[in-house]
mmCIF file of C-alpha atoms in Angstrom:
data_model
loop_
_atom_site.group_PDB
_atom_site.id
_atom_site.type_symbol
_atom_site.label_atom_id
_atom_site.label_comp_id
_atom_site.label_asym_id
_atom_site.label_seq_id
_atom_site.Cartn_x
_atom_site.Cartn_y
_atom_site.Cartn_z
ATOM 1 C CA UNK A 1357 0.000 0.000 0.000
ATOM 2 C CA UNK A 1358 1.159 3.524 -0.824
ATOM 3 C CA UNK A 1359 -0.093 6.478 1.229
ATOM 4 C CA UNK A 1360 0.753 10.127 0.647
ATOM 5 C CA UNK A 1361 0.313 12.809 3.268
ATOM 6 C CA UNK A 1362 0.479 16.446 2.269
ATOM 7 C CA UNK A 1363 -0.240 19.758 3.939
ATOM 8 C CA UNK A 1364 1.144 23.179 4.684
ATOM 9 C CA UNK A 1365 4.036 23.631 7.132
ATOM 10 C CA UNK A 1366 2.849 23.053 10.690
ATOM 11 C CA UNK A 1367 -0.263 21.119 9.689
ATOM 12 C CA UNK A 1368 0.953 17.900 11.318
ATOM 13 C CA UNK A 1369 1.922 15.828 8.287
ATOM 14 C CA UNK A 1370 5.140 14.553 9.848
ATOM 15 C CA UNK A 1371 3.472 13.582 13.125
ATOM 16 C CA UNK A 1372 0.659 11.749 11.358
ATOM 17 C CA UNK A 1373 2.950 10.162 8.769
ATOM 18 C CA UNK A 1374 5.250 8.742 11.419
ATOM 19 C CA UNK A 1375 2.305 7.458 13.466
ATOM 20 C CA UNK A 1376 0.835 5.619 10.473
ATOM 21 C CA UNK A 1377 4.223 4.207 9.480
ATOM 22 C CA UNK A 1378 4.852 2.967 13.028
ATOM 23 C CA UNK A 1379 1.399 1.412 13.455
ATOM 24 C CA UNK A 1380 1.374 -0.370 10.084
ATOM 25 C CA UNK A 1381 5.105 -1.106 9.866
ATOM 26 C CA UNK A 1382 5.449 0.961 6.681
ATOM 27 C CA UNK A 1383 8.571 2.762 5.493
ATOM 28 C CA UNK A 1384 8.413 6.544 6.014
ATOM 29 C CA UNK A 1385 9.890 9.096 3.595
ATOM 30 C CA UNK A 1386 9.616 12.863 4.146
ATOM 31 C CA UNK A 1387 10.467 15.380 1.425
ATOM 32 C CA UNK A 1388 10.365 18.133 4.041
ATOM 33 C CA UNK A 1389 13.002 16.419 6.148
ATOM 34 C CA UNK A 1390 15.250 16.112 3.100
ATOM 35 C CA UNK A 1391 14.736 19.823 2.348
ATOM 36 C CA UNK A 1392 15.438 20.805 5.996
ATOM 37 C CA UNK A 1393 18.564 18.609 6.057
ATOM 38 C CA UNK A 1394 19.868 20.301 2.913
ATOM 39 C CA UNK A 1395 19.214 23.736 4.466
ATOM 40 C CA UNK A 1396 21.008 22.695 7.653
ATOM 41 C CA UNK A 1397 24.003 21.380 5.669
ATOM 42 C CA UNK A 1398 24.336 24.881 4.247
ATOM 43 C CA UNK A 1399 23.705 26.580 7.638
ATOM 44 C CA UNK A 1400 20.637 28.294 6.166
ATOM 45 C CA UNK A 1401 17.186 29.111 7.497
ATOM 46 C CA UNK A 1402 14.369 27.372 5.596
ATOM 47 C CA UNK A 1403 13.163 30.646 4.053
ATOM 48 C CA UNK A 1404 16.696 31.468 2.858
ATOM 49 C CA UNK A 1405 17.134 27.969 1.465
ATOM 50 C CA UNK A 1406 13.758 28.309 -0.254
ATOM 51 C CA UNK A 1407 14.993 31.464 -1.974
ATOM 52 C CA UNK A 1408 18.128 29.575 -3.035
ATOM 53 C CA UNK A 1409 15.948 26.756 -4.374
ATOM 54 C CA UNK A 1410 13.962 29.339 -6.338
ATOM 55 C CA UNK A 1411 17.216 30.439 -7.985
ATOM 56 C CA UNK A 1412 18.327 26.833 -8.501
ATOM 57 C CA UNK A 1413 15.341 24.707 -9.611
ATOM 58 C CA UNK A 1414 17.432 21.528 -9.544
ATOM 59 C CA UNK A 1415 17.229 21.459 -5.738
ATOM 60 C CA UNK A 1416 13.447 21.011 -5.784
ATOM 61 C CA UNK A 1417 13.365 18.919 -8.909
ATOM 62 C CA UNK A 1418 15.874 16.401 -7.512
ATOM 63 C CA UNK A 1419 13.951 16.044 -4.238
ATOM 64 C CA UNK A 1420 10.626 15.755 -6.074
ATOM 65 C CA UNK A 1421 11.908 13.214 -8.615
ATOM 66 C CA UNK A 1422 13.370 11.110 -5.826
ATOM 67 C CA UNK A 1423 10.118 11.259 -3.866
ATOM 68 C CA UNK A 1424 8.117 10.269 -6.941
ATOM 69 C CA UNK A 1425 10.417 7.355 -7.817
ATOM 70 C CA UNK A 1426 10.548 5.967 -4.283
ATOM 71 C CA UNK A 1427 6.800 6.383 -3.803
ATOM 72 C CA UNK A 1428 5.754 4.821 -7.075
ATOM 73 C CA UNK A 1429 8.188 1.887 -6.863
ATOM 74 C CA UNK A 1430 7.718 0.966 -3.194
ATOM 75 C CA UNK A 1431 5.068 -0.941 -1.306
ATOM 76 C CA UNK A 1432 3.963 -0.355 2.277
ATOM 77 C CA UNK A 1433 5.236 3.209 2.336
ATOM 78 C CA UNK A 1434 4.197 6.613 3.614
ATOM 79 C CA UNK A 1435 5.380 9.491 1.439
ATOM 80 C CA UNK A 1436 4.998 12.809 3.238
ATOM 81 C CA UNK A 1437 5.525 16.121 1.487
ATOM 82 C CA UNK A 1438 3.802 19.165 0.048
ATOM 83 C CA UNK A 1439 3.656 17.597 -3.434
ATOM 84 C CA UNK A 1440 3.378 13.938 -2.448
ATOM 85 C CA UNK A 1441 -0.271 13.675 -3.469
ATOM 86 C CA UNK A 1442 0.541 15.162 -6.843
ATOM 87 C CA UNK A 1443 3.798 13.278 -7.452
ATOM 88 C CA UNK A 1444 2.934 9.722 -6.403
ATOM 89 C CA UNK A 1445 0.175 9.157 -8.923
ATOM 90 C CA UNK A 1446 -0.304 5.476 -8.092
ATOM 91 C CA UNK A 1447 -0.835 6.038 -4.351
ATOM 92 C CA UNK A 1448 -3.654 3.996 -2.847
ATOM 93 C CA UNK A 1449 -4.618 6.771 -0.452
ATOM 94 C CA UNK A 1450 -3.858 10.488 -0.671
ATOM 95 C CA UNK A 1451 -4.380 12.588 2.455
ATOM 96 C CA UNK A 1452 -4.242 16.362 2.869
ATOM 97 C CA UNK A 1453 -4.080 18.002 6.320
ATOM 98 C CA UNK A 1454 -4.993 21.622 6.825
ATOM 99 C CA UNK A 1455 -5.009 24.055 9.745
ATOM 100 C CA UNK A 1456 -5.275 27.827 10.030
ATOM 101 C CA UNK A 1457 -2.200 30.011 9.643
ATOM 102 C CA UNK A 1458 -2.523 30.954 13.339
ATOM 103 C CA UNK A 1459 -2.576 27.335 14.485
ATOM 104 C CA UNK A 1460 0.299 26.330 12.229
ATOM 105 C CA UNK A 1461 2.384 29.353 13.278
ATOM 106 C CA UNK A 1462 1.906 28.462 16.949
ATOM 107 C CA UNK A 1463 3.041 24.882 16.289
ATOM 108 C CA UNK A 1464 6.061 26.007 14.289
ATOM 109 C CA UNK A 1465 7.010 28.603 16.920
ATOM 110 C CA UNK A 1466 6.954 25.924 19.603
ATOM 111 C CA UNK A 1467 9.005 23.351 17.702
ATOM 112 C CA UNK A 1468 11.544 25.891 16.405
ATOM 113 C CA UNK A 1469 11.761 27.995 19.590
ATOM 114 C CA UNK A 1470 10.603 31.190 17.834
ATOM 115 C CA UNK A 1471 7.989 33.815 18.533
ATOM 116 C CA UNK A 1472 4.606 33.165 16.933
ATOM 117 C CA UNK A 1473 4.965 36.351 14.880
ATOM 118 C CA UNK A 1474 8.384 35.294 13.588
ATOM 119 C CA UNK A 1475 7.102 31.800 12.760
ATOM 120 C CA UNK A 1476 4.074 33.296 10.994
ATOM 121 C CA UNK A 1477 6.161 35.650 8.856
ATOM 122 C CA UNK A 1478 8.694 32.974 7.901
ATOM 123 C CA UNK A 1479 5.944 30.448 7.148
ATOM 124 C CA UNK A 1480 3.959 32.832 4.944
ATOM 125 C CA UNK A 1481 7.113 33.757 3.032
ATOM 126 C CA UNK A 1482 8.040 30.083 2.627
ATOM 127 C CA UNK A 1483 4.569 29.125 1.421
ATOM 128 C CA UNK A 1484 4.474 31.914 -1.175
ATOM 129 C CA UNK A 1485 7.923 30.928 -2.419
ATOM 130 C CA UNK A 1486 6.955 27.244 -2.648
ATOM 131 C CA UNK A 1487 3.626 27.958 -4.355
ATOM 132 C CA UNK A 1488 5.403 30.009 -7.016
ATOM 133 C CA UNK A 1489 8.008 27.316 -7.611
ATOM 134 C CA UNK A 1490 5.434 24.509 -7.854
ATOM 135 C CA UNK A 1491 3.404 26.475 -10.377
ATOM 136 C CA UNK A 1492 6.508 27.385 -12.388
ATOM 137 C CA UNK A 1493 8.068 23.905 -12.383
ATOM 138 C CA UNK A 1494 5.023 21.646 -12.618
ATOM 139 C CA UNK A 1495 1.971 23.845 -13.239
ATOM 140 C CA UNK A 1496 0.632 22.677 -9.857
ATOM 141 C CA UNK A 1497 -1.657 24.938 -7.856
ATOM 142 C CA UNK A 1498 -0.843 23.826 -4.323
ATOM 143 C CA UNK A 1499 -4.249 25.131 -3.153
ATOM 144 C CA UNK A 1500 -6.020 22.617 -5.427
ATOM 145 C CA UNK A 1501 -7.049 19.646 -3.286
ATOM 146 C CA UNK A 1502 -8.566 17.612 -6.118
ATOM 147 C CA UNK A 1503 -5.910 14.835 -6.105
ATOM 148 C CA UNK A 1504 -6.664 13.943 -2.480
ATOM 149 C CA UNK A 1505 -8.998 11.235 -1.203
ATOM 150 C CA UNK A 1506 -9.209 12.716 2.287
ATOM 151 C CA UNK A 1507 -8.921 16.400 3.201
ATOM 152 C CA UNK A 1508 -9.149 16.909 6.960
ATOM 153 C CA UNK A 1509 -8.439 19.552 9.599
ATOM 154 C CA UNK A 1510 -5.572 18.863 11.972
ATOM 155 C CA UNK A 1511 -6.715 21.873 13.958
ATOM 156 C CA UNK A 1512 -10.133 20.367 14.656
ATOM 157 C CA UNK A 1513 -8.869 16.814 15.117
ATOM 158 C CA UNK A 1514 -5.866 15.649 17.117
ATOM 159 C CA UNK A 1515 -3.385 13.067 15.929
ATOM 160 C CA UNK A 1516 -5.338 10.193 17.530
ATOM 161 C CA UNK A 1517 -8.518 11.140 15.685
ATOM 162 C CA UNK A 1518 -6.635 11.729 12.429
ATOM 163 C CA UNK A 1519 -4.977 8.352 12.773
ATOM 164 C CA UNK A 1520 -8.368 6.701 13.391
ATOM 165 C CA UNK A 1521 -9.715 8.167 10.133
ATOM 166 C CA UNK A 1522 -6.676 6.971 8.176
ATOM 167 C CA UNK A 1523 -6.739 3.547 9.840
ATOM 168 C CA UNK A 1524 -10.383 3.148 8.831
ATOM 169 C CA UNK A 1525 -9.576 4.170 5.262
ATOM 170 C CA UNK A 1526 -6.594 1.799 5.045
ATOM 171 C CA UNK A 1527 -8.588 -1.114 6.433
ATOM 172 C CA UNK A 1528 -11.388 -0.395 3.957
ATOM 173 C CA UNK A 1529 -8.942 -0.330 1.049
ATOM 174 C CA UNK A 1530 -7.380 -3.638 2.134
ATOM 175 C CA UNK A 1531 -10.744 -5.454 1.837
#
């Protein structure tokens, strides 16, 4: 089974993706973690690395191609990333998590030890940069949820409830 989990920064995709992978014994691959690792290797903030990626499209394209290849050629895998639902066309289940900018900024501020205002500003800048790149590179409107089977609020529902929805969907698909 192939499952993609997508959503904006701070929406909980990593938390949910890891939970599903652990519970089902699936492999877990995160495009965001790869992107963050590359930024860290260069001692750059995510927003700065995003601007670099905008100047050098090969950064995104390499990550995206790798994600697509791994996702489409693997079984029992969770692919988590902003474009996962678009890139892994043969996924059995495509999930999109959303939450308000306020909620996501609070989560990001907590995990990155920033002020909420700082997290908000950096997140909005990052999202605009990413949206422009995705449209330019792939003609993908990141605000279009049509590829997804499940679109659900991670602000309304906690990780346990989100997991329960996904578990039900996975068990239904296995029948």
